[in-house]
Short mmCIF file of C-alpha atoms in Angstrom, two decimals:
data_model
loop_
_atom_site.label_atom_id
_atom_site.label_comp_id
_atom_site.label_asym_id
_atom_site.label_seq_id
_atom_site.Cartn_x
_atom_site.Cartn_y
_atom_site.Cartn_z
CA UNK Z 1 -18.75 -28.58 24.69
CA UNK Z 2 -18.25 -32.20 24.88
CA UNK Z 3 -17.61 -31.84 20.75
CA UNK Z 4 -15.24 -28.82 21.84
CA UNK Z 5 -13.21 -31.27 24.14
CA UNK Z 6 -12.93 -33.77 21.09
CA UNK Z 7 -11.71 -31.42 18.75
CA UNK Z 8 -8.95 -30.68 20.84
CA UNK Z 9 -7.92 -33.97 21.49
CA UNK Z 10 -7.98 -35.02 17.83
CA UNK Z 11 -5.89 -31.81 17.62
CA UNK Z 12 -3.51 -32.44 20.07
CA UNK Z 13 -2.95 -36.19 18.53
CA UNK Z 14 -2.12 -34.61 15.06
CA UNK Z 15 0.74 -32.37 16.42
CA UNK Z 16 1.81 -35.88 18.02
CA UNK Z 17 2.10 -36.60 14.36
CA UNK Z 18 4.08 -33.49 13.18
CA UNK Z 19 6.90 -34.24 16.16
CA UNK Z 20 6.94 -37.81 14.94
CA UNK Z 21 10.80 -38.24 13.34
CA UNK Z 22 9.91 -42.08 11.99
CA UNK Z 23 6.95 -42.60 9.95
CA UNK Z 24 7.67 -38.83 8.26
CA UNK Z 25 7.71 -38.88 4.17
CA UNK Z 26 8.27 -35.56 2.73
CA UNK Z 27 11.02 -32.97 3.83
CA UNK Z 28 10.11 -29.46 3.47
CA UNK Z 29 13.09 -26.87 2.73
CA UNK Z 30 12.22 -23.22 3.74
CA UNK Z 31 13.50 -19.71 3.62
CA UNK Z 32 16.90 -18.61 1.68
CA UNK Z 33 20.37 -18.69 3.01
CA UNK Z 34 21.41 -17.92 4.93
CA UNK Z 35 18.08 -18.74 7.01
CA UNK Z 36 17.21 -22.35 5.65
CA UNK Z 37 15.02 -24.57 7.89
CA UNK Z 38 14.45 -28.57 6.87
CA UNK Z 39 10.59 -29.33 8.23
CA UNK Z 40 9.89 -32.96 8.03
CA UNK Z 41 5.96 -33.81 7.42
CA UNK Z 42 3.49 -36.10 6.09
CA UNK Z 43 2.29 -36.19 2.45
CA UNK Z 44 -0.84 -37.50 3.40
CA UNK Z 45 -2.28 -34.50 5.37
CA UNK Z 46 -0.43 -32.03 3.20
CA UNK Z 47 -1.77 -33.10 0.13
CA UNK Z 48 -5.57 -32.91 1.66
CA UNK Z 49 -5.07 -29.38 3.70
CA UNK Z 50 -3.18 -27.18 0.85
CA UNK Z 51 -4.48 -27.10 -2.36
CA UNK Z 52 -1.23 -25.27 -3.74
CA UNK Z 53 1.32 -28.06 -1.91
CA UNK Z 54 -1.37 -30.93 -3.32
CA UNK Z 55 -0.55 -29.56 -6.92
CA UNK Z 56 3.47 -29.94 -5.80
CA UNK Z 57 2.70 -33.26 -5.13
CA UNK Z 58 0.63 -34.10 -7.70
CA UNK Z 59 3.36 -33.80 -10.25
CA UNK Z 60 6.26 -35.20 -7.76
CA UNK Z 61 5.40 -38.57 -6.93
CA UNK Z 62 7.98 -40.56 -5.93
CA UNK Z 63 8.89 -43.67 -7.52
CA UNK Z 64 10.89 -45.35 -5.50
CA UNK Z 65 9.50 -45.87 -1.74
CA UNK Z 66 12.84 -45.37 -0.48
CA UNK Z 67 13.40 -42.04 -1.87
CA UNK Z 68 11.84 -39.31 0.34
CA UNK Z 69 10.01 -36.44 -1.22
CA UNK Z 70 11.47 -33.28 -1.10
CA UNK Z 71 10.00 -29.47 -2.21
CA UNK Z 72 10.97 -26.09 -1.75
CA UNK Z 73 9.23 -22.95 -0.51
CA UNK Z 74 12.17 -19.90 -0.59
CA UNK Z 75 9.48 -17.43 -0.44
CA UNK Z 76 8.56 -17.95 3.24
CA UNK Z 77 10.63 -17.45 6.47
CA UNK Z 78 11.35 -20.73 8.60
CA UNK Z 79 9.71 -19.28 12.16
CA UNK Z 80 6.43 -18.35 9.79
CA UNK Z 81 6.00 -21.48 8.20
CA UNK Z 82 6.21 -23.37 11.30
CA UNK Z 83 3.37 -21.66 12.86
CA UNK Z 84 1.68 -22.61 9.42
CA UNK Z 85 2.95 -26.24 9.51
CA UNK Z 86 1.37 -26.37 13.24
CA UNK Z 87 -1.90 -25.11 11.49
CA UNK Z 88 -2.45 -27.52 9.07
CA UNK Z 89 -2.07 -30.52 11.31
CA UNK Z 90 -4.02 -28.82 13.89
CA UNK Z 91 -6.33 -26.50 12.77
CA UNK Z 92 -4.95 -24.13 15.51
CA UNK Z 93 -2.43 -21.37 15.71
CA UNK Z 94 0.17 -22.03 18.23
CA UNK Z 95 -0.70 -18.53 20.07
CA UNK Z 96 -3.62 -16.60 20.56
CA UNK Z 97 -3.96 -13.95 17.67
CA UNK Z 98 -3.67 -11.40 20.51
CA UNK Z 99 -0.24 -12.22 21.21
CA UNK Z 100 1.51 -11.80 17.64
CA UNK Z 101 3.16 -8.83 16.55
CA UNK Z 102 0.79 -7.10 14.18
CA UNK Z 103 3.75 -7.33 11.38
CA UNK Z 104 3.80 -11.37 12.10
CA UNK Z 105 0.52 -11.39 11.47
CA UNK Z 106 0.91 -9.79 8.30
CA UNK Z 107 3.61 -12.55 7.15
CA UNK Z 108 1.42 -15.22 8.39
CA UNK Z 109 -1.25 -13.87 5.72
CA UNK Z 110 1.19 -14.08 2.81
CA UNK Z 111 2.27 -17.26 3.42
CA UNK Z 112 -1.36 -18.86 4.26
CA UNK Z 113 -2.08 -17.05 0.47
CA UNK Z 114 0.91 -18.65 -0.86
CA UNK Z 115 -0.51 -22.21 0.22
CA UNK Z 116 -3.93 -21.57 -0.45
CA UNK Z 117 -5.25 -21.87 2.99
CA UNK Z 118 -8.44 -20.02 2.44
CA UNK Z 119 -9.91 -20.17 6.19
CA UNK Z 120 -6.84 -18.55 7.78
CA UNK Z 121 -6.88 -16.15 5.45
CA UNK Z 122 -10.35 -15.09 6.20
CA UNK Z 123 -9.82 -15.49 9.88
CA UNK Z 124 -6.64 -13.17 9.89
CA UNK Z 125 -8.20 -10.77 7.61
CA UNK Z 126 -11.08 -10.29 9.89
CA UNK Z 127 -8.72 -9.99 13.28
CA UNK Z 128 -6.83 -7.40 11.64
CA UNK Z 129 -9.31 -5.16 10.82
CA UNK Z 130 -11.50 -5.32 14.01
CA UNK Z 131 -8.41 -5.47 16.22
CA UNK Z 132 -5.81 -3.78 14.75
CA UNK Z 133 -7.52 -0.74 12.70
CA UNK Z 134 -4.94 1.69 14.22
CA UNK Z 135 -1.55 -0.53 13.03
CA UNK Z 136 -3.07 -0.58 9.53
CA UNK Z 137 -3.79 3.05 9.52
CA UNK Z 138 -0.19 4.31 10.59
CA UNK Z 139 1.06 1.45 8.12
CA UNK Z 140 -1.16 1.99 5.40
CA UNK Z 141 1.51 2.34 2.46
CA UNK Z 142 3.31 -1.04 3.77
CA UNK Z 143 -0.27 -3.03 3.92
CA UNK Z 144 -1.90 -1.54 0.68
CA UNK Z 145 1.46 -2.77 -1.05
CA UNK Z 146 0.65 -6.25 0.22
CA UNK Z 147 -3.00 -6.61 -0.13
CA UNK Z 148 -3.02 -5.26 -3.90
CA UNK Z 149 -0.42 -7.38 -4.80
CA UNK Z 150 -3.25 -10.14 -5.64
CA UNK Z 151 -7.10 -10.30 -4.88
CA UNK Z 152 -6.81 -12.25 -2.32
CA UNK Z 153 -7.00 -10.40 0.33
CA UNK Z 154 -10.41 -8.39 -0.74
CA UNK Z 155 -12.03 -7.68 3.22
CA UNK Z 156 -9.06 -6.05 3.53
CA UNK Z 157 -8.81 -4.22 0.38
CA UNK Z 158 -12.34 -3.25 1.47
CA UNK Z 159 -11.25 -1.61 4.37
CA UNK Z 160 -8.41 0.18 3.48
CA UNK Z 161 -10.85 1.93 0.75
CA UNK Z 162 -13.06 2.83 3.42
CA UNK Z 163 -10.20 4.09 5.72
CA UNK Z 164 -9.27 6.54 2.38
CA UNK Z 165 -12.48 7.55 1.84
CA UNK Z 166 -13.07 8.88 5.45
CA UNK Z 167 -9.59 9.96 6.77
CA UNK Z 168 -7.01 10.90 3.61
CA UNK Z 169 -5.61 13.60 5.57
CA UNK Z 170 -4.22 11.35 8.17
CA UNK Z 171 -3.12 9.08 5.87
CA UNK Z 172 -1.71 11.35 3.42
CA UNK Z 173 0.55 12.80 6.50
CA UNK Z 174 1.38 9.67 7.44
CA UNK Z 175 2.77 8.24 3.73
CA UNK Z 176 6.61 7.32 3.33
CA UNK Z 177 8.02 8.56 0.06
CA UNK Z 178 10.15 5.91 -1.10
CA UNK Z 179 7.52 3.12 0.41
CA UNK Z 180 4.33 4.38 -1.07
CA UNK Z 181 2.92 2.31 -3.87
CA UNK Z 182 1.68 4.56 -6.58
CA UNK Z 183 -2.10 3.10 -6.84
CA UNK Z 184 -2.05 4.16 -3.33
CA UNK Z 185 -0.98 7.72 -3.98
CA UNK Z 186 -3.23 8.20 -7.09
CA UNK Z 187 -6.12 6.87 -4.74
CA UNK Z 188 -5.39 9.54 -2.33
CA UNK Z 189 -5.06 12.57 -4.62
CA UNK Z 190 -8.19 11.95 -6.32
CA UNK Z 191 -10.19 11.71 -3.32
CA UNK Z 192 -12.57 14.58 -3.01
CA UNK Z 193 -12.38 14.48 0.61
CA UNK Z 194 -8.67 15.64 0.89
CA UNK Z 195 -8.72 18.68 2.70
CA UNK Z 196 -5.01 19.94 1.28
CA UNK Z 197 -4.00 22.85 -1.33
CA UNK Z 198 -3.56 21.90 -4.77
CA UNK Z 199 0.30 23.24 -4.22
CA UNK Z 200 0.71 21.03 -1.53
CA UNK Z 201 -0.68 18.15 -3.30
CA UNK Z 202 1.64 19.27 -6.42
CA UNK Z 203 4.88 19.69 -3.77
CA UNK Z 204 3.85 15.82 -2.41
CA UNK Z 205 3.73 14.23 -5.77
CA UNK Z 206 6.85 15.79 -7.09
CA UNK Z 207 9.07 14.73 -3.86
CA UNK Z 208 7.56 11.46 -4.14
CA UNK Z 209 8.74 11.37 -8.34
CA UNK Z 210 12.08 12.27 -7.07
CA UNK Z 211 12.04 9.47 -4.26
CA UNK Z 212 10.89 7.21 -6.73
CA UNK Z 213 13.93 7.94 -8.79
CA UNK Z 214 16.79 9.55 -6.58
CA UNK Z 215 19.41 9.79 -9.46
CA UNK Z 216 17.86 12.81 -10.50
CA UNK Z 217 19.28 16.22 -9.76
CA UNK Z 218 17.41 17.57 -6.93
CA UNK Z 219 16.88 21.25 -8.85
CA UNK Z 220 15.11 20.97 -12.17
CA UNK Z 221 17.14 23.67 -13.51
CA UNK Z 222 19.91 20.64 -13.89
CA UNK Z 223 17.50 18.58 -15.73
CA UNK Z 224 18.81 16.98 -19.07
CA UNK Z 225 15.82 15.97 -21.40
CA UNK Z 226 16.49 12.14 -20.11
CA UNK Z 227 15.53 13.37 -16.82
CA UNK Z 228 11.91 15.29 -17.75
CA UNK Z 229 11.03 11.94 -19.48
CA UNK Z 230 12.01 9.82 -16.43
CA UNK Z 231 10.01 11.85 -13.72
CA UNK Z 232 7.20 12.08 -16.61
CA UNK Z 233 6.91 8.68 -16.64
CA UNK Z 234 6.89 8.37 -12.75
CA UNK Z 235 3.87 10.85 -12.64
CA UNK Z 236 1.97 10.17 -15.55
CA UNK Z 237 -0.65 8.73 -13.72
CA UNK Z 238 -0.93 11.31 -10.64
CA UNK Z 239 -0.98 14.74 -12.58
CA UNK Z 240 -4.58 14.10 -14.25
CA UNK Z 241 -5.65 14.53 -10.42
CA UNK Z 242 -3.97 18.01 -9.42
CA UNK Z 243 -6.19 20.81 -9.94
CA UNK Z 244 -3.39 23.03 -11.38
CA UNK Z 245 -6.29 25.90 -11.99
CA UNK Z 246 -6.51 26.28 -8.21
CA UNK Z 247 -2.77 27.67 -7.97
CA UNK Z 248 -1.86 31.25 -7.63
CA UNK Z 249 0.17 32.41 -10.26
CA UNK Z 250 2.97 33.04 -7.94
CA UNK Z 251 2.24 29.21 -6.99
CA UNK Z 252 2.56 28.20 -10.60
CA UNK Z 253 5.24 30.23 -11.40
CA UNK Z 254 7.64 28.72 -8.95
CA UNK Z 255 6.52 25.70 -8.30
CA UNK Z 256 4.81 24.12 -11.62
CA UNK Z 257 6.71 26.44 -14.40
CA UNK Z 258 10.38 24.71 -13.21
CA UNK Z 259 8.52 21.14 -14.24
CA UNK Z 260 6.80 22.37 -17.31
CA UNK Z 261 8.39 19.46 -19.82
CA UNK Z 262 6.72 17.06 -17.33
CA UNK Z 263 3.09 18.20 -18.15
CA UNK Z 264 1.28 17.34 -21.14
CA UNK Z 265 1.50 19.87 -23.97
CA UNK Z 266 -2.58 20.76 -24.06
CA UNK Z 267 -2.89 20.88 -20.19
CA UNK Z 268 -0.09 23.66 -20.12
CA UNK Z 269 -1.24 25.23 -22.54
CA UNK Z 270 -5.02 25.54 -20.99
CA UNK Z 271 -3.43 26.42 -17.15
CA UNK Z 272 -1.38 29.34 -19.06
CA UNK Z 273 -4.74 30.60 -21.21
CA UNK Z 274 -6.56 30.52 -17.86
CA UNK Z 275 -3.96 32.98 -16.57
CA UNK Z 276 -3.86 35.27 -18.94
CA UNK Z 277 -7.75 35.01 -19.38
CA UNK Z 278 -9.09 38.81 -18.12
CA UNK Z 279 -11.01 38.51 -14.76
CA UNK Z 280 -9.36 35.47 -14.10
CA UNK Z 281 -10.69 34.65 -10.72
CA UNK Z 282 -9.04 31.77 -8.50
CA UNK Z 283 -11.37 28.71 -7.77
CA UNK Z 284 -10.66 28.89 -4.06
CA UNK Z 285 -12.15 31.52 -1.88
CA UNK Z 286 -10.08 34.15 0.31
CA UNK Z 287 -11.10 35.90 3.56
CA UNK Z 288 -10.98 39.82 2.40
CA UNK Z 289 -8.49 42.22 3.87
CA UNK Z 290 -9.30 45.52 5.66
CA UNK Z 291 -6.99 48.57 4.53
CA UNK Z 292 -6.80 51.07 7.10
CA UNK Z 293 -8.01 54.50 6.26
CA UNK Z 294 -9.70 53.15 3.40
CA UNK Z 295 -13.94 53.43 3.54
CA UNK Z 296 -14.05 50.22 1.33
CA UNK Z 297 -13.10 47.01 1.37
CA UNK Z 298 -11.20 45.31 -0.95
CA UNK Z 299 -10.18 41.66 -2.05
CA UNK Z 300 -6.52 41.87 -2.08
CA UNK Z 301 -5.58 38.63 -3.86
CA UNK Z 302 -1.93 38.37 -4.73
CA UNK Z 303 -3.00 34.88 -6.19
CA UNK Z 304 -4.77 36.75 -8.88
CA UNK Z 305 -2.67 38.08 -11.91
CA UNK Z 306 -5.26 40.88 -12.18
CA UNK Z 307 -5.83 41.62 -8.52
CA UNK Z 308 -7.47 45.17 -8.04
CA UNK Z 309 -4.98 47.74 -7.41
CA UNK Z 310 -5.53 50.75 -5.01
CA UNK Z 311 -4.55 54.18 -6.42
CA UNK Z 312 -4.07 57.41 -4.74
CA UNK Z 313 -7.91 58.48 -5.97
CA UNK Z 314 -8.73 55.65 -3.71
CA UNK Z 315 -6.73 56.69 -0.81
#
C-alpha cells in the first residue's frame, strides 16, 4: 500500500516535469496538415522510455546547446500522442481504460507499437480481449487488417483466429465487401466449420472481387479479356478453397460458367467432367420428396444432371 502511494507521487511529479515550459530540450511535431500539434518534452526521458525515439535521438544529437532537437511523427494523431506522452512520463494512462472508446484504444495500440512501448502493447491487447470481445467480433475485418500488418500483436492475432474457428458464420455475415482483407476472407472460406453452401460462398467471393475492382462492369458478359484477368488476379487465392463440386449443374451454369475465364483451365475441365459422368451424385444430401399418387418415393434432385425420371409406366 505504501509502495503504491510512493509510485503515485512519483508519477505525479514526472507529469509536472512534462508540463514544464522552461527546461524542455526537444519538440515533437505530431500529425499531418491541417491537424498538427507541437509537443515539448525532455530527451532523457524519451530516450529511456521508447526504443523507437531512442534510435532517432541517437542519430540526431544536437551540436549546439542553443538549438532544440526537433522530430516529426506524422503517423500519429495529436490527441493520441498526448495520451501516449503522458504514459511515457508517468507510466499510467490519463483515463481508466473503460472510459475510452474501443476505436481509440486501437489507435493508442497502433501508436504504442510505432514507438515500441511493449508494456503498453501487452496491456491494451489483454484489455481488448477481456472486455471488448463483442466489439472485436463485430468489427473483425477492421481489427484483422490492423493487427496482421505486423507481428507485434500476437495475442490479438491468436484471439481473432480463435473467433474465426468457432464462429465463422457470424463473422462472415458481418464482413464489409470493400473493407475485408484478402487474408481474412481466405481464412474464413477454408474453415471447415463454415456452415454455408458452396454457391453462397462463390457469390460472396465474386462480389468481393468486384468490390476490390469497382471499375469492372457489373455484368460478366460485358467483360473484356483484361477485365477477366483483373478479377482472376484478385480471386486467385480464394478459388482453391471453393468446393465447386458441391454445386448443382444449374448453379454451375448460372453462376460459375459466366466467369469460366477466371478459373484455372485444369480445374474448369475437371468440374465439367464431374458433371458429365454417368450416375453423378452431389456431395451434399437432400431430403427426398414424396410424389402424391406414387407408391415409391423418388429422390427428385434438380441439382443432378441425371436425376431419376418418372415415366408414364411409373404413373
